[in-house]
XYZ file of C-alpha atoms in Angstrom:
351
model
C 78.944 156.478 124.139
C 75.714 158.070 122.610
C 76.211 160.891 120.383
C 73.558 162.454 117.855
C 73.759 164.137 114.214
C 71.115 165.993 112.942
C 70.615 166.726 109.390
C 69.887 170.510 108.674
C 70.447 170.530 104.653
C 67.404 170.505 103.283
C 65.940 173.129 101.198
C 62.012 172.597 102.310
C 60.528 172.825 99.004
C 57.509 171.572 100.200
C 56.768 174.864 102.180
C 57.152 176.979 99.003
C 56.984 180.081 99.750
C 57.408 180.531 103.097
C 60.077 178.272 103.266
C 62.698 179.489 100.890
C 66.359 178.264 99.829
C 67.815 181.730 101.941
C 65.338 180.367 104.703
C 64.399 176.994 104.590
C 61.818 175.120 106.503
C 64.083 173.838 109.370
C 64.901 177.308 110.636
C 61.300 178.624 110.937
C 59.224 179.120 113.858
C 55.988 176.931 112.514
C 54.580 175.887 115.653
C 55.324 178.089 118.407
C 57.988 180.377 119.501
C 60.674 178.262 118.494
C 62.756 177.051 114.932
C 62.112 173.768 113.613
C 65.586 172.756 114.682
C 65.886 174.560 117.776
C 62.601 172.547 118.828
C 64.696 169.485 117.587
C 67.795 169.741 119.925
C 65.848 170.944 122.769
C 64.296 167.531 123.083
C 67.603 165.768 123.574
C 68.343 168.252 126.542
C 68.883 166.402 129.361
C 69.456 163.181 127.571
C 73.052 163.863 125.938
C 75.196 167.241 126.452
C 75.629 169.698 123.596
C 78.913 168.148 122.752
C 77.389 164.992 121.365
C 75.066 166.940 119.420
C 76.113 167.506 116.043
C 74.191 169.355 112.868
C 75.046 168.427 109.371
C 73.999 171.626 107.406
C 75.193 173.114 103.662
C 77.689 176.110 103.569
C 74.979 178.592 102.893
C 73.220 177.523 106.452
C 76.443 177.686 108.952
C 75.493 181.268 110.109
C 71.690 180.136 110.949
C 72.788 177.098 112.587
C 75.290 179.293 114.689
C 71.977 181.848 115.818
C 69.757 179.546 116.525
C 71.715 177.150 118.636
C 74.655 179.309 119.973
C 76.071 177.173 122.413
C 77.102 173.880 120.188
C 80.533 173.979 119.562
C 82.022 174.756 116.143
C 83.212 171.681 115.499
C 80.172 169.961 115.809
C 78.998 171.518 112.843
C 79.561 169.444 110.202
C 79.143 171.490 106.556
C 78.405 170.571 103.446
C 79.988 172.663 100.295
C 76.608 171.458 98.671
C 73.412 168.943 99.283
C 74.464 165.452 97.375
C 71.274 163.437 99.378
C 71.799 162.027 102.512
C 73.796 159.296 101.985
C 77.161 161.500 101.471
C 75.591 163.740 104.386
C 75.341 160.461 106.892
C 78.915 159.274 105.520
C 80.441 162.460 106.025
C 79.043 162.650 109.233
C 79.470 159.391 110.718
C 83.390 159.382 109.467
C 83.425 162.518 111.903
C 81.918 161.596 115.004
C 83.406 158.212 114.827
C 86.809 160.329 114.765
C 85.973 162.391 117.967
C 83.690 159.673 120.053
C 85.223 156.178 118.503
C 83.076 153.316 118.360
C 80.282 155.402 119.748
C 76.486 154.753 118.797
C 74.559 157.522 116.467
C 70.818 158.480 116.695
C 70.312 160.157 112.872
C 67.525 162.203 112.807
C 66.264 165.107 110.677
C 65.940 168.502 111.686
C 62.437 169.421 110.440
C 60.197 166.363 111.931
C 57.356 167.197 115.423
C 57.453 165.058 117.857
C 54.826 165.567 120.880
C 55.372 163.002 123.269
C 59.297 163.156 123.903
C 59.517 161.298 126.912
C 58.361 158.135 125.118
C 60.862 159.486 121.992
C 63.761 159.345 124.542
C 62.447 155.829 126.274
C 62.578 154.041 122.611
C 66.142 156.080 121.822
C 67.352 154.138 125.029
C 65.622 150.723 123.715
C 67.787 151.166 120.497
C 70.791 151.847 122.665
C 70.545 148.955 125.111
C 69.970 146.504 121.812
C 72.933 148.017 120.283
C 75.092 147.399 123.465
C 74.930 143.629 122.976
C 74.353 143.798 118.798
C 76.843 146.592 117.593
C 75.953 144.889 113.576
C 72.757 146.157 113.354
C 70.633 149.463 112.220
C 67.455 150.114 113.913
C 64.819 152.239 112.625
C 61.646 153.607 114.050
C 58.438 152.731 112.280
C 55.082 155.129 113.359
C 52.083 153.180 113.315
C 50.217 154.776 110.589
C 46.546 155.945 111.536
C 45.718 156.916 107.806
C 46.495 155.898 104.368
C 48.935 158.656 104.269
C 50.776 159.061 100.327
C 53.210 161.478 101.548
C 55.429 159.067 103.522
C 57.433 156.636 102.911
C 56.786 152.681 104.722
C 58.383 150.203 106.478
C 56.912 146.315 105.659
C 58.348 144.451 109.151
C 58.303 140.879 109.640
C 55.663 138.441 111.748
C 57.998 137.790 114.287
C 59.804 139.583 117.212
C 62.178 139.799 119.837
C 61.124 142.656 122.935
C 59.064 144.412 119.799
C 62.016 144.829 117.651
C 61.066 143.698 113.974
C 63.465 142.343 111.307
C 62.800 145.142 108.215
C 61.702 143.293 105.046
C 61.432 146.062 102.707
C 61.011 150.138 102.457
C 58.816 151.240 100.510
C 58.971 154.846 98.250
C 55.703 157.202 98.737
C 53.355 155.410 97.226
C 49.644 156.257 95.856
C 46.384 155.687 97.694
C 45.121 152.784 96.603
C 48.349 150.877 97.963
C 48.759 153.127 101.277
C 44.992 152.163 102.177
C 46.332 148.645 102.073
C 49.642 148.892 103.507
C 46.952 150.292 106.520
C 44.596 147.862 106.621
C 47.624 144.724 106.533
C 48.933 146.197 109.723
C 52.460 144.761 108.359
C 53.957 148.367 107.140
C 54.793 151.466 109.519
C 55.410 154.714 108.262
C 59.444 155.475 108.489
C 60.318 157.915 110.376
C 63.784 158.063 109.060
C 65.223 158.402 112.141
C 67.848 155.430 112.983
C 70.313 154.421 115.534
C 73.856 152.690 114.406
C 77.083 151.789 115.733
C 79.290 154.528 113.860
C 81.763 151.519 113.175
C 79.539 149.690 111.264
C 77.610 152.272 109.740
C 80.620 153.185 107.781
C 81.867 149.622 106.938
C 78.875 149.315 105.306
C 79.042 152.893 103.240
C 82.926 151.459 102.485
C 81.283 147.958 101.049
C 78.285 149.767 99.409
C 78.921 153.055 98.541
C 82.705 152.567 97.884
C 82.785 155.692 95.884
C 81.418 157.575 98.662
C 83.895 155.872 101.326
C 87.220 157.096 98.967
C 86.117 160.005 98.474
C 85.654 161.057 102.155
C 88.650 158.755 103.820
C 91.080 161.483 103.886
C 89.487 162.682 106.917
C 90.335 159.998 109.176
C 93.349 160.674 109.586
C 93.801 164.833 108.895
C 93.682 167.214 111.257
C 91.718 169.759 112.337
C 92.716 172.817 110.171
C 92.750 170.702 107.171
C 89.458 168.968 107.294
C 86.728 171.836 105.563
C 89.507 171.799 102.718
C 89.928 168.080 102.248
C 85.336 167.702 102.386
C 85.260 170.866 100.125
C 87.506 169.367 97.495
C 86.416 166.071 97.174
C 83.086 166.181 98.090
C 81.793 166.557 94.552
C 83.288 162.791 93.886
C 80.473 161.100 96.751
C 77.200 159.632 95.194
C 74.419 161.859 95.030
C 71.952 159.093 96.612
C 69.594 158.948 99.769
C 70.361 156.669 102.576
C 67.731 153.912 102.024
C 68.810 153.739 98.544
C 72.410 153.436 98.901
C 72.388 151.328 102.112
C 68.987 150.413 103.531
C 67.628 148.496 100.711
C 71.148 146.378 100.432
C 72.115 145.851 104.070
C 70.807 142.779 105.762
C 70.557 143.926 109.249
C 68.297 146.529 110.369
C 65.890 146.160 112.614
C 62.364 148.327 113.670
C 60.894 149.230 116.957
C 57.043 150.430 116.578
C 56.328 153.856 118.179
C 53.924 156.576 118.910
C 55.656 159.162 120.331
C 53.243 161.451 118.154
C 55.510 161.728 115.284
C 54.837 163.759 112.409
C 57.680 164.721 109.484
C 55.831 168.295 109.233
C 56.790 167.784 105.116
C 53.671 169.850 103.841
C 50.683 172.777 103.988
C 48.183 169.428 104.899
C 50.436 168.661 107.812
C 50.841 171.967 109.393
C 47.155 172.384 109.496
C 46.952 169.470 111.850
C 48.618 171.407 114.291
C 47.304 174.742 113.570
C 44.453 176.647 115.343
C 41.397 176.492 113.549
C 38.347 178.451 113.163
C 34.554 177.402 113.689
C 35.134 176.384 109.884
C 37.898 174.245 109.882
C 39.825 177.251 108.162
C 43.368 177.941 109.493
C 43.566 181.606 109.134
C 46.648 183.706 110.161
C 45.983 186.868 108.049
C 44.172 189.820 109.077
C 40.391 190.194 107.181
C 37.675 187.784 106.785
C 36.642 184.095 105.585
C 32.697 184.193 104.637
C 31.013 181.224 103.228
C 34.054 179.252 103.293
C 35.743 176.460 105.222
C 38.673 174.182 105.467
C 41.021 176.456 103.817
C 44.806 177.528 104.645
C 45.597 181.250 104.547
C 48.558 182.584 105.491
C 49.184 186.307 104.235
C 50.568 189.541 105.337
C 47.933 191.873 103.727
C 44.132 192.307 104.514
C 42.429 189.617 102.891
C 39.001 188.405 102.224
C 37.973 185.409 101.477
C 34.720 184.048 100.120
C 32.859 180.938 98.885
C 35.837 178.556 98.594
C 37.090 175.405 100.221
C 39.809 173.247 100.675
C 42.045 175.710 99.239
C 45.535 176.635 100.510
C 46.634 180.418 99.867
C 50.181 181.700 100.694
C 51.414 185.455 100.379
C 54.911 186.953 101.166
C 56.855 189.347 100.253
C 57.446 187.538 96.762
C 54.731 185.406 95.979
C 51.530 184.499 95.614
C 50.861 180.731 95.829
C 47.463 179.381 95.360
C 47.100 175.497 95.449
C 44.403 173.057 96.296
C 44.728 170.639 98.846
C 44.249 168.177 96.987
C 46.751 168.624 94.664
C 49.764 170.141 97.757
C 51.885 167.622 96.678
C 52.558 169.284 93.477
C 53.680 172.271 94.772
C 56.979 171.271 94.351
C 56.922 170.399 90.914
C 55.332 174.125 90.514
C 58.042 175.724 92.095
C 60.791 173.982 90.055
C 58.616 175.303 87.022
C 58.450 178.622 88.142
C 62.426 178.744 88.325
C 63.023 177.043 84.934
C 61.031 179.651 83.100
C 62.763 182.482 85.957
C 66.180 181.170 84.472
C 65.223 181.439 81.037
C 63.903 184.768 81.222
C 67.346 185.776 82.495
């Protein structure tokens, strides 16, 4: 049995301001005609029905899950009173599937990540499958083969050897500066992680019970409820899980995950840089979706509703809604976040 969870949480900080806690980056139309997560479940279409599909989003989300994707049963939303990091959102959610589809195998994947060439996406999903079939103890992963010494991902370091082109995972490795992404690159022993994974949903939560016992206690009175109990019993004791990520919690201790090297043109979408990889460009490298001018200037982002002109700069992203102004370099887009959470500190102390 193949089922899938999607996580649909996130806040999408990254994409300050367009992307906003109301409105975050998963539910926005940033390459093409359709959302982030809409885009996301349309590329499992044909491969699993709609009742394997399941979205882990926070309370405040339910309503946009429910528009975009209208045809996914309620149940198969999985909600979140709040965000505690994805650890407590893959427990939650693999304690629930495993309830519905026992014993069943999970592809975990995020709602906000591209990816271009979904035939191959599909063919590697399978590849995980079929090794799960006959190894039901393992976690496999998929590592992107970086092309770049890209600081905004996290990596994968995989071992020498292999069986079929599935790697034993030595180590993940946080976001880490240029210096050491250039030679994670040049080794050709690290892969960019994806985090996207495929478990058994039985093992997957024997090893949230052995590592993040808290976690397991907190959530094991769903097993066994039923229905019309179950929001009550995750809203009140949700609070007591550990506010940890996934590779912290369970990746970094568990002994038996596995990679499988793809290109199925992957990209996690996680920033103004990456957008503009994707985005139309002008003879000047500038993606401009505004109405006015650039003169004298190139490789720039602008994105604004009013007339706009701009003149003699480069390398410069500028963002206006209804609510903001945000002016960054790109060279600095990574700190965007850090701005924001400024900006609402001094916000909240004004109040």
């Amino acid at each position: 049995m193949k089922c899938a969870l999607i996580m649909a949480g996130g806040r999408g900080t990254r994409f300050w301001p367009v992307s906003t806690e109301e409105k975050p980056k998963q539910f926005l139309k940033l390459l093409g005609n359709r959302s982030m997560l809409q885009m996301t479940v349309d590329r499992l279409n044909g491969y699993m029905d709609i009742e394997k599909i399941f979205i882990c989003t926070s309370k405040k989300y339910v309503n946009l899950v429910k528009k975009q994707i209208p045809n996914i049963p309620d149940k198969n939303i999985i909600v979140e009173p709040f965000g505690m990091n994805t650890a407590p959102c893959i427990a939650l959610s693999s304690i629930l599937i495993n309830k519905y589809y026992p014993n069943c195998n999970i592809l975990v994947l995020p709602a906000d990540h591209l990816v271009s060439k979904e035939n191959k996406f599909i063919s590697v999903i399978e590849k995980a499958n079929n090794y799960l079939i006959k190894n039901s103890n393992a976690i496999i992963t998929f590592g992107i083969r970086p092309n770049r010494p890209e600081t905004g991902y996290g990596y994968i370091q995989i071992s020498e050897n292999n069986h079929d082109e599935i790697y034993k995972a030595i180590k993940f490795v946080e976001k880490p500066n240029y210096e050491s992404a250039l030679k994670y690159l040049l080794s050709g022993k690290y892969l960019w992680n994806s985090g996207i994974f495929v478990w058994n949903s039985t093992y997957i939560i024997e090893l949230i019970r052995e590592f993040l016992p808290n976690t397991y206690e907190a959530l094991e009175g769903i097993i066994s409820c039923e229905y019309e109990d179950l929001q009550e019993i995750i809203d009140n004791n949700y609070h007591n899980t550990d506010a940890i990520s996934i590779d912290y919690g369970v990746m970094e201790k568990a002994q038996s995950i596995y990679v499988i090297p793809c290109d199925f043109g992957w990209d996690d979408v996680g920033s103004w840089n990456s957008l503009e990889r994707y985005a139309e460009k002008d003879e000047n490298g500038n993606v401009f979706i505004a109405n006015g001018i650039t003169h004298n200037s190139s490789n720039n982002i602008i994105l604004s509703r009013k007339p706009i002109v701009v003149n003699g700069i480069e390398d410069i992203i500028v963002v206006e809604t209804e609510d903001y102004i945000m002016i960054s370099s790109k060279s600095n887009e990574q700190e965007i976040k850090e701005a924001k959470a400024q900006l609402d500190k001094m916000k909240y102390m004004e109040e």
